[in-house]
GROMACS .gro file of C-alpha atoms in nm:
model
  427
    1MET     CA    1   0.927   2.577   1.446
    2ARG     CA    2   0.981   2.615   1.089
    3PRO     CA    3   0.633   2.605   0.886
    4ILE     CA    4   0.537   2.290   0.827
    5LEU     CA    5   0.462   2.229   0.464
    6LEU     CA    6   0.173   2.030   0.338
    7PRO     CA    7   0.025   1.904  -0.011
    8ASP     CA    8  -0.289   2.091  -0.087
    9PRO     CA    9  -0.624   1.937  -0.013
   10PRO     CA   10  -0.763   1.754  -0.298
   11SER     CA   11  -1.082   1.920  -0.460
   12LEU     CA   12  -1.372   1.809  -0.401
   13SER     CA   13  -1.501   1.958  -0.724
   14SER     CA   14  -1.608   1.668  -0.963
   15GLY     CA   15  -1.531   1.912  -1.266
   16VAL     CA   16  -1.871   1.737  -1.442
   17PRO     CA   17  -2.181   1.953  -1.572
   18ASP     CA   18  -2.446   2.029  -1.284
   19ILE     CA   19  -2.706   1.843  -1.502
   20PHE     CA   20  -2.552   1.543  -1.355
   21GLU     CA   21  -2.512   1.667  -1.042
   22GLN     CA   22  -2.864   1.742  -1.037
   23GLY     CA   23  -2.980   1.420  -1.185
   24GLY     CA   24  -3.139   1.113  -1.024
   25PRO     CA   25  -3.001   0.879  -0.787
   26GLN     CA   26  -2.892   0.682  -1.061
   27ASN     CA   27  -2.624   0.949  -1.159
   28VAL     CA   28  -2.450   1.029  -0.853
   29VAL     CA   29  -2.202   0.803  -0.659
   30ARG     CA   30  -2.241   0.791  -0.278
   31ARG     CA   31  -2.075   0.463  -0.152
   32ALA     CA   32  -1.787   0.260  -0.223
   33VAL     CA   33  -1.649  -0.099  -0.149
   34VAL     CA   34  -1.307  -0.186  -0.054
   35ILE     CA   35  -1.168  -0.547  -0.120
   36GLY     CA   36  -0.896  -0.607   0.072
   37ASN     CA   37  -0.649  -0.879   0.136
   38GLY     CA   38  -0.563  -0.833   0.495
   39PHE     CA   39  -0.240  -0.672   0.448
   40PRO     CA   40  -0.181  -0.297   0.552
   41GLY     CA   41   0.038  -0.181   0.296
   42SER     CA   42  -0.270  -0.275   0.026
   43GLU     CA   43  -0.559  -0.178   0.230
   44ASN     CA   44  -0.388   0.151   0.321
   45GLN     CA   45  -0.383   0.265  -0.068
   46CYS     CA   46  -0.779   0.165  -0.098
   47ILE     CA   47  -0.861   0.360   0.214
   48GLY     CA   48  -0.669   0.623   0.113
   49LEU     CA   49  -0.859   0.661  -0.246
   50VAL     CA   50  -1.164   0.619  -0.117
   51ARG     CA   51  -1.107   0.902   0.146
   52ALA     CA   52  -0.958   1.126  -0.115
   53LEU     CA   53  -1.318   1.054  -0.359
   54GLY     CA   54  -1.476   1.213  -0.055
   55LEU     CA   55  -1.652   0.870   0.023
   56ALA     CA   56  -1.469   0.811   0.330
   57ASP     CA   57  -1.800   0.805   0.581
   58ASN     CA   58  -2.000   0.568   0.309
   59HIS     CA   59  -1.799   0.253   0.226
   60LEU     CA   60  -1.742  -0.180   0.339
   61LEU     CA   61  -1.438  -0.312   0.375
   62TYR     CA   62  -1.441  -0.654   0.222
   63ARG     CA   63  -1.172  -0.878   0.272
   64VAL     CA   64  -1.020  -1.196   0.029
   65THR     CA   65  -0.935  -1.423   0.338
   66ARG     CA   66  -0.736  -1.728   0.303
   67PRO     CA   67  -0.682  -2.075   0.552
   68LYS     CA   68  -0.427  -2.025   0.805
   69GLY     CA   69  -0.160  -2.198   0.976
   70GLY     CA   70   0.003  -2.560   0.908
   71ILE     CA   71   0.116  -2.629   0.561
   72ASN     CA   72  -0.135  -2.327   0.450
   73GLU     CA   73   0.136  -2.117   0.532
   74TRP     CA   74   0.327  -2.231   0.254
   75LEU     CA   75   0.061  -2.254  -0.027
   76HIS     CA   76   0.004  -1.861  -0.042
   77TRP     CA   77   0.172  -1.874  -0.395
   78LEU     CA   78  -0.187  -2.056  -0.479
   79PRO     CA   79  -0.465  -1.850  -0.645
   80VAL     CA   80  -0.662  -1.812  -0.358
   81GLY     CA   81  -0.986  -1.993  -0.474
   82PHE     CA   82  -0.778  -2.251  -0.557
   83HIS     CA   83  -0.603  -2.261  -0.259
   84LYS     CA   84  -0.944  -2.263  -0.015
   85LYS     CA   85  -1.065  -2.587  -0.228
   86LEU     CA   86  -0.713  -2.716  -0.180
   87HIS     CA   87  -0.779  -2.666   0.191
   88PHE     CA   88  -1.105  -2.821   0.226
   89ILE     CA   89  -0.990  -3.127   0.109
   90LEU     CA   90  -0.680  -3.154   0.291
   91ARG     CA   91  -0.899  -3.061   0.582
   92HIS     CA   92  -1.165  -3.339   0.518
   93ILE     CA   93  -0.876  -3.585   0.437
   94TYR     CA   94  -0.734  -3.503   0.771
   95LEU     CA   95  -1.033  -3.547   1.009
   96TYR     CA   96  -1.126  -3.869   0.820
   97SER     CA   97  -0.766  -3.981   0.903
   98ARG     CA   98  -0.836  -3.903   1.249
   99LEU     CA   99  -1.169  -4.066   1.301
  100MET     CA  100  -1.002  -4.338   1.120
  101LEU     CA  101  -0.674  -4.393   1.347
  102GLY     CA  102  -0.815  -4.202   1.645
  103SER     CA  103  -0.529  -3.932   1.629
  104ARG     CA  104  -0.580  -3.608   1.809
  105GLN     CA  105  -0.292  -3.416   1.668
  106SER     CA  106  -0.182  -3.300   1.358
  107LYS     CA  107   0.142  -3.087   1.266
  108TYR     CA  108   0.002  -3.021   0.906
  109ILE     CA  109  -0.323  -2.897   0.936
  110THR     CA  110  -0.470  -2.639   1.188
  111SER     CA  111  -0.837  -2.507   1.227
  112ALA     CA  112  -0.931  -2.294   0.954
  113PRO     CA  113  -1.024  -1.929   1.029
  114SER     CA  114  -1.390  -1.860   1.025
  115GLU     CA  115  -1.512  -1.690   0.676
  116ASN     CA  116  -1.539  -1.355   0.852
  117GLY     CA  117  -1.223  -1.363   1.009
  118GLY     CA  118  -1.341  -1.373   1.319
  119ASN     CA  119  -1.069  -1.582   1.554
  120VAL     CA  120  -0.843  -1.295   1.429
  121GLY     CA  121  -1.072  -1.040   1.581
  122LEU     CA  122  -1.249  -0.892   1.227
  123ALA     CA  123  -1.576  -0.983   1.311
  124SER     CA  124  -1.656  -0.657   1.168
  125ILE     CA  125  -1.498  -0.735   0.828
  126LEU     CA  126  -1.706  -0.914   0.586
  127GLU     CA  127  -1.560  -1.192   0.351
  128ALA     CA  128  -1.518  -1.077   0.015
  129ASP     CA  129  -1.816  -1.283  -0.175
  130VAL     CA  130  -1.862  -1.188  -0.587
  131LYS     CA  131  -2.252  -1.296  -0.533
  132SER     CA  132  -2.334  -1.088  -0.226
  133ILE     CA  133  -2.157  -0.789  -0.369
  134VAL     CA  134  -2.294  -0.800  -0.732
  135ASN     CA  135  -2.698  -0.844  -0.553
  136MET     CA  136  -2.619  -0.568  -0.325
  137ALA     CA  137  -2.501  -0.351  -0.633
  138ARG     CA  138  -2.815  -0.458  -0.832
  139GLN     CA  139  -3.078  -0.473  -0.582
  140THR     CA  140  -2.970  -0.106  -0.432
  141TYR     CA  141  -2.883   0.106  -0.783
  142GLU     CA  142  -3.233   0.263  -0.817
  143LYS     CA  143  -3.233   0.386  -0.468
  144GLU     CA  144  -2.869   0.473  -0.360
  145GLY     CA  145  -2.716   0.495  -0.747
  146PRO     CA  146  -2.389   0.278  -0.890
  147LEU     CA  147  -2.114   0.177  -0.680
  148VAL     CA  148  -1.720   0.185  -0.708
  149VAL     CA  149  -1.569  -0.071  -0.609
  150ILE     CA  150  -1.165  -0.025  -0.561
  151ALA     CA  151  -0.938  -0.360  -0.500
  152CYS     CA  152  -0.589  -0.393  -0.404
  153GLY     CA  153  -0.336  -0.683  -0.415
  154ARG     CA  154  -0.312  -1.033  -0.589
  155ASP     CA  155  -0.574  -1.225  -0.397
  156THR     CA  156  -0.810  -0.956  -0.530
  157ILE     CA  157  -0.799  -0.965  -0.845
  158SER     CA  158  -1.017  -1.256  -0.930
  159ILE     CA  159  -1.296  -1.120  -0.730
  160ALA     CA  160  -1.307  -0.731  -0.881
  161SER     CA  161  -1.287  -0.859  -1.185
  162SER     CA  162  -1.626  -1.090  -1.177
  163ILE     CA  163  -1.779  -0.822  -0.994
  164ARG     CA  164  -1.751  -0.614  -1.339
  165ARG     CA  165  -1.804  -0.874  -1.510
  166LEU     CA  166  -2.146  -0.955  -1.369
  167ALA     CA  167  -2.279  -0.612  -1.239
  168SER     CA  168  -2.103  -0.378  -1.460
  169GLU     CA  169  -2.403  -0.111  -1.557
  170ASN     CA  170  -2.408  -0.080  -1.195
  171VAL     CA  171  -2.025  -0.046  -1.059
  172PHE     CA  172  -1.713   0.129  -1.160
  173VAL     CA  173  -1.448  -0.120  -1.071
  174VAL     CA  174  -1.034  -0.025  -1.005
  175GLN     CA  175  -0.765  -0.230  -0.903
  176ILE     CA  176  -0.481  -0.112  -0.803
  177GLN     CA  177  -0.160  -0.226  -0.833
  178HIS     CA  178  -0.093  -0.402  -1.201
  179PRO     CA  179  -0.269  -0.749  -1.236
  180ARG     CA  180  -0.042  -0.881  -1.465
  181SER     CA  181  -0.290  -0.937  -1.725
  182HIS     CA  182  -0.618  -0.893  -1.882
  183LEU     CA  183  -0.634  -0.521  -1.776
  184ASN     CA  184  -0.958  -0.519  -1.976
  185ARG     CA  185  -1.146  -0.650  -1.707
  186PHE     CA  186  -1.113  -0.347  -1.506
  187ASP     CA  187  -1.291  -0.023  -1.532
  188MET     CA  188  -0.971   0.153  -1.434
  189VAL     CA  189  -0.626   0.000  -1.318
  190ILE     CA  190  -0.404   0.219  -1.057
  191THR     CA  191  -0.015   0.124  -1.075
  192PRO     CA  192   0.326   0.252  -1.023
  193ARG     CA  193   0.517   0.394  -1.294
  194HIS     CA  194   0.801   0.151  -1.205
  195ASP     CA  195   0.554  -0.149  -1.258
  196TYR     CA  196   0.610  -0.115  -1.631
  197TYR     CA  197   1.054  -0.068  -1.602
  198PRO     CA  198   1.017  -0.461  -1.750
  199LEU     CA  199   0.920  -0.273  -2.064
  200THR     CA  200   1.241  -0.028  -2.092
  201PRO     CA  201   1.578  -0.106  -2.287
  202GLU     CA  202   1.751  -0.134  -1.996
  203ALA     CA  203   1.562  -0.397  -1.766
  204GLN     CA  204   1.523  -0.581  -2.136
  205GLU     CA  205   1.905  -0.620  -2.132
  206GLN     CA  206   1.903  -0.778  -1.777
  207VAL     CA  207   1.646  -1.049  -1.878
  208PRO     CA  208   1.749  -1.336  -2.127
  209LYS     CA  209   1.579  -1.349  -2.413
  210PHE     CA  210   1.391  -1.699  -2.358
  211MET     CA  211   1.252  -1.573  -2.037
  212ARG     CA  212   1.109  -1.221  -2.126
  213ARG     CA  213   0.809  -1.366  -2.289
  214TRP     CA  214   0.757  -1.450  -1.914
  215ILE     CA  215   0.788  -1.101  -1.773
  216THR     CA  216   0.496  -0.897  -1.706
  217PRO     CA  217   0.353  -0.653  -1.807
  218ARG     CA  218   0.415  -0.717  -2.170
  219GLU     CA  219   0.255  -0.422  -2.320
  220PRO     CA  220   0.255  -0.070  -2.265
  221PRO     CA  221  -0.015   0.115  -2.061
  222GLN     CA  222  -0.360   0.118  -2.184
  223ASP     CA  223  -0.587   0.439  -2.163
  224HIS     CA  224  -0.745   0.336  -1.855
  225VAL     CA  225  -0.425   0.241  -1.694
  226VAL     CA  226  -0.335   0.537  -1.420
  227LEU     CA  227   0.013   0.567  -1.345
  228THR     CA  228   0.169   0.676  -1.077
  229THR     CA  229   0.532   0.809  -0.912
  230GLY     CA  230   0.447   0.623  -0.582
  231ALA     CA  231   0.234   0.390  -0.378
  232LEU     CA  232  -0.118   0.523  -0.251
  233HIS     CA  233  -0.204   0.630   0.086
  234GLN     CA  234  -0.371   0.822   0.288
  235ILE     CA  235  -0.198   1.080   0.423
  236ASP     CA  236  -0.320   1.447   0.295
  237TYR     CA  237  -0.415   1.761   0.400
  238ALA     CA  238  -0.684   1.729   0.643
  239SER     CA  239  -0.481   1.400   0.786
  240LEU     CA  240  -0.175   1.601   0.879
  241ARG     CA  241  -0.343   1.903   1.023
  242LYS     CA  242  -0.512   1.664   1.241
  243ALA     CA  243  -0.204   1.471   1.342
  244ALA     CA  244  -0.023   1.775   1.385
  245SER     CA  245  -0.305   1.871   1.672
  246ALA     CA  246  -0.337   1.515   1.804
  247TRP     CA  247   0.049   1.504   1.892
  248HIS     CA  248   0.116   1.862   1.979
  249ASP     CA  249   0.199   1.787   2.353
  250GLU     CA  250   0.426   1.485   2.260
  251PHE     CA  251   0.685   1.666   1.953
  252ALA     CA  252   0.608   2.101   2.010
  253ALA     CA  253   0.840   2.106   2.283
  254LEU     CA  254   1.117   1.878   2.111
  255PRO     CA  255   1.434   2.040   2.019
  256LYS     CA  256   1.428   2.132   1.643
  257PRO     CA  257   1.483   2.015   1.386
  258LEU     CA  258   1.321   1.712   1.469
  259VAL     CA  259   1.446   1.424   1.277
  260VAL     CA  260   1.231   1.119   1.180
  261VAL     CA  261   1.438   0.786   1.111
  262ASN     CA  262   1.190   0.511   0.916
  263ILE     CA  263   1.314   0.187   0.873
  264GLY     CA  264   1.135  -0.115   0.681
  265TRP     CA  265   1.274  -0.440   0.618
  266PRO     CA  266   1.471  -0.614   0.345
  267ARG     CA  267   1.239  -0.700   0.014
  268SER     CA  268   1.349  -0.941  -0.296
  269ASN     CA  269   1.439  -0.642  -0.488
  270CYS     CA  270   1.593  -0.481  -0.195
  271ARG     CA  271   1.824  -0.680   0.039
  272TYR     CA  272   2.046  -0.548   0.325
  273GLY     CA  273   2.132  -0.669   0.684
  274ALA     CA  274   2.333  -0.538   0.974
  275ASP     CA  275   2.556  -0.387   0.714
  276LEU     CA  276   2.312  -0.113   0.585
  277ALA     CA  277   2.220  -0.087   0.980
  278LYS     CA  278   2.584   0.009   1.055
  279GLN     CA  279   2.594   0.256   0.768
  280LEU     CA  280   2.281   0.415   0.907
  281THR     CA  281   2.397   0.446   1.268
  282ASP     CA  282   2.717   0.614   1.126
  283SER     CA  283   2.566   0.826   0.878
  284LEU     CA  284   2.295   0.983   1.176
  285LEU     CA  285   2.585   1.023   1.456
  286ASN     CA  286   2.783   1.226   1.212
  287VAL     CA  287   2.494   1.458   1.140
  288LEU     CA  288   2.408   1.437   1.518
  289ALA     CA  289   2.569   1.788   1.589
  290THR     CA  290   2.284   1.956   1.356
  291CYS     CA  291   1.969   1.794   1.463
  292GLY     CA  292   1.744   1.893   1.728
  293SER     CA  293   1.604   1.589   1.793
  294VAL     CA  294   1.603   1.220   1.654
  295ARG     CA  295   1.303   0.992   1.642
  296ILE     CA  296   1.382   0.624   1.494
  297SER     CA  297   1.055   0.398   1.417
  298LEU     CA  298   1.107   0.036   1.374
  299SER     CA  299   0.841  -0.221   1.178
  300TYR     CA  300   0.739  -0.501   1.273
  301LYS     CA  301   0.893  -0.703   1.044
  302THR     CA  302   1.280  -0.497   1.053
  303PRO     CA  303   1.523  -0.808   1.113
  304ALA     CA  304   1.622  -0.889   1.476
  305LYS     CA  305   1.991  -0.829   1.318
  306VAL     CA  306   1.935  -0.494   1.176
  307SER     CA  307   1.732  -0.361   1.517
  308ARG     CA  308   1.978  -0.473   1.720
  309VAL     CA  309   2.275  -0.239   1.557
  310ILE     CA  310   1.995   0.040   1.569
  311PHE     CA  311   1.996   0.020   1.983
  312LYS     CA  312   2.357  -0.099   2.034
  313GLU     CA  313   2.484   0.216   1.844
  314LEU     CA  314   2.238   0.540   1.935
  315GLY     CA  315   1.980   0.396   2.204
  316ASP     CA  316   2.173   0.565   2.498
  317ASN     CA  317   2.202   0.858   2.269
  318PRO     CA  318   2.008   1.134   2.480
  319LYS     CA  319   1.925   1.323   2.152
  320VAL     CA  320   1.760   0.997   1.982
  321TYR     CA  321   1.440   0.829   2.083
  322ILE     CA  322   1.376   0.463   1.969
  323CYS     CA  323   0.991   0.414   1.935
  324ASN     CA  324   0.967   0.041   2.109
  325GLY     CA  325   0.616  -0.010   1.985
  326GLN     CA  326   0.461  -0.029   2.323
  327GLU     CA  327   0.343   0.301   2.318
  328PRO     CA  328   0.073   0.446   2.070
  329ASN     CA  329   0.204   0.421   1.708
  330PRO     CA  330   0.330   0.788   1.682
  331TYR     CA  331   0.342   0.726   1.294
  332MET     CA  332   0.102   1.025   1.169
  333GLY     CA  333   0.271   1.251   1.479
  334HIS     CA  334   0.613   1.225   1.310
  335LEU     CA  335   0.505   1.301   0.964
  336ALA     CA  336   0.322   1.646   1.073
  337TRP     CA  337   0.580   1.710   1.315
  338GLY     CA  338   0.897   1.564   1.143
  339ASP     CA  339   1.146   1.895   0.986
  340ALA     CA  340   1.344   1.600   0.795
  341PHE     CA  341   1.322   1.245   0.712
  342VAL     CA  342   1.529   0.928   0.651
  343VAL     CA  343   1.415   0.627   0.487
  344THR     CA  344   1.549   0.275   0.424
  345ALA     CA  345   1.507   0.238   0.037
  346ASP     CA  346   1.306  -0.106   0.056
  347SER     CA  347   0.993   0.070   0.111
  348VAL     CA  348   0.803   0.248  -0.168
  349SER     CA  349   0.524   0.282   0.104
  350LEU     CA  350   0.728   0.502   0.357
  351ILE     CA  351   0.873   0.670   0.106
  352SER     CA  352   0.583   0.782  -0.089
  353GLU     CA  353   0.408   0.934   0.219
  354ALA     CA  354   0.709   1.098   0.373
  355CYS     CA  355   0.693   1.267  -0.004
  356SER     CA  356   0.362   1.365   0.048
  357THR     CA  357   0.457   1.641   0.296
  358GLY     CA  358   0.701   1.845   0.082
  359LYS     CA  359   0.945   1.856   0.333
  360PRO     CA  360   1.365   1.693   0.287
  361VAL     CA  361   1.340   1.345   0.230
  362TYR     CA  362   1.656   1.111   0.236
  363VAL     CA  363   1.679   0.785   0.157
  364VAL     CA  364   1.961   0.558   0.286
  365GLY     CA  365   2.025   0.201   0.093
  366ALA     CA  366   1.969   0.273  -0.265
  367ASP     CA  367   2.248   0.107  -0.382
  368HIS     CA  368   2.099  -0.240  -0.217
  369CYS     CA  369   1.771  -0.205  -0.464
  370LYS     CA  370   1.754  -0.383  -0.820
  371TRP     CA  371   1.486  -0.380  -1.106
  372LYS     CA  372   1.175  -0.189  -1.039
  373ILE     CA  373   1.223  -0.064  -0.702
  374ALA     CA  374   1.579   0.054  -0.807
  375ASP     CA  375   1.385   0.254  -1.135
  376PHE     CA  376   1.154   0.409  -0.817
  377GLN     CA  377   1.464   0.556  -0.664
  378LYS     CA  378   1.614   0.670  -0.971
  379SER     CA  379   1.280   0.837  -1.071
  380LEU     CA  380   1.243   1.039  -0.757
  381ARG     CA  381   1.610   1.155  -0.765
  382GLU     CA  382   1.539   1.287  -1.087
  383ARG     CA  383   1.285   1.487  -1.005
  384GLY     CA  384   1.454   1.608  -0.696
  385VAL     CA  385   1.183   1.488  -0.465
  386VAL     CA  386   1.460   1.284  -0.224
  387ARG     CA  387   1.848   1.284  -0.220
  388SER     CA  388   2.071   0.966  -0.101
  389PHE     CA  389   2.165   0.981   0.332
  390THR     CA  390   2.539   1.032   0.296
  391GLY     CA  391   2.632   1.166   0.671
  392PHE     CA  392   2.737   1.471   0.547
  393GLU     CA  393   2.440   1.684   0.548
  394ASP     CA  394   2.328   1.966   0.779
  395MET     CA  395   1.988   1.836   0.865
  396SER     CA  396   1.901   2.187   0.962
  397GLU     CA  397   1.878   2.318   0.613
  398SER     CA  398   1.543   2.327   0.462
  399TRP     CA  399   1.447   2.199   0.126
  400SER     CA  400   1.118   2.146  -0.056
  401TYR     CA  401   0.962   2.029  -0.393
  402PRO     CA  402   0.598   1.966  -0.550
  403PRO     CA  403   0.477   1.718  -0.311
  404LEU     CA  404   0.370   1.366  -0.476
  405ASN     CA  405  -0.038   1.433  -0.449
  406ASP     CA  406  -0.057   1.014  -0.648
  407THR     CA  407  -0.409   0.981  -0.405
  408ALA     CA  408  -0.573   1.329  -0.526
  409GLU     CA  409  -0.441   1.276  -0.865
  410ALA     CA  410  -0.613   0.956  -0.913
  411ALA     CA  411  -0.912   1.045  -0.750
  412THR     CA  412  -0.935   1.307  -1.004
  413ARG     CA  413  -0.890   1.077  -1.272
  414ILE     CA  414  -1.173   0.851  -1.127
  415ARG     CA  415  -1.401   1.165  -1.166
  416ARG     CA  416  -1.324   1.215  -1.542
  417GLU     CA  417  -1.431   0.883  -1.629
  418LEU     CA  418  -1.737   0.882  -1.401
  419ALA     CA  419  -1.872   1.199  -1.562
  420ALA     CA  420  -1.776   1.040  -1.919
  421ARG     CA  421  -2.050   0.760  -1.798
  422GLY     CA  422  -2.275   1.033  -1.699
  423TRP     CA  423  -2.220   0.977  -1.326
  424SER     CA  424  -2.078   1.214  -1.079
  425LEU     CA  425  -1.947   1.192  -0.681
  426ARG     CA  426  -2.175   1.328  -0.415
  427SER     CA  427  -2.084   1.691  -0.424
   0.00000   0.00000   0.00000
């Protein structure tokens, strides 16, 4: 087996004077609050940053919940607070009409989830409530010190900004992903560099003048904005080493090189279908002679028309194994044991995680991408982090690059900002 190239573990040194490390509890950050939105891609970024800060064993996960079912599935574009109020009104109208008419059915409104998400198996996750989080930050400050609050996703913006407004002396609030406006409502904003693509001359040429004022962001990044290359995540030195050990029996005996193929799903800025699936399978068949084994993972959102092509063309090939989603998720094992990766261009997260290994990453379908995702792909190619998958590669060829280390770098920036306040992370 060729050596597994891993990024260096993030430094646990805070880089602040010892006086802060030895100060009272009010100077030392020992805990974190994560505010999620129920989407794994968003919450994974928060948890990854918590890990990089060394607070993984002392954090609480709160979640912003929305009403579900029926007409609610069409209302997710509304601000979450307004959506909840509208649901409350519609539900009471429905209950009143049911009482009056004796109806026992409705095709529009279904029962609301409990506030802690209990009806979807989330009883251990707390409902994100500004008042309770602010009270906790204030009441425990003297004994347990300040609180780092990390949020990600559109639905979390109002919660996170309100916490900072009401408890600014007790918290440090980090918003992951660009909130689109009023960045000064947060102590730090962490967002991919390609979120600022709309400000480039190339992007401006694509937007009619009368629409430019509606495209965000409209201003260059401020000093408290941290720009990353890709998405934050939980993949680091320790997690990959742990996965390599956990999946040893599954992968150690596989013929080398092991090529891992991760397939996402079409997005608004990267649309594709069976045509890209056929291009991918044809290319894989072309390089199969230089592969020891191939393992393919499909997302639960991968369209059926894409997966059908994959199974039809490669399902019976003895060198290829297609994960069916029934067994334990081998994703971490793939990252640890894979010798090279082929990833569809749609997913910033999948690509970012693969590029954190320092091993060859090939992208398929970049020509289907536009706007910010195309800019992301371009930046990776220019850095030599990824190459286009053409079907003419020798997959046994090993090449490397400085691994993406966005999460650790963002954590370092947070440490620096905390030190400026006279705070430090526990050592």
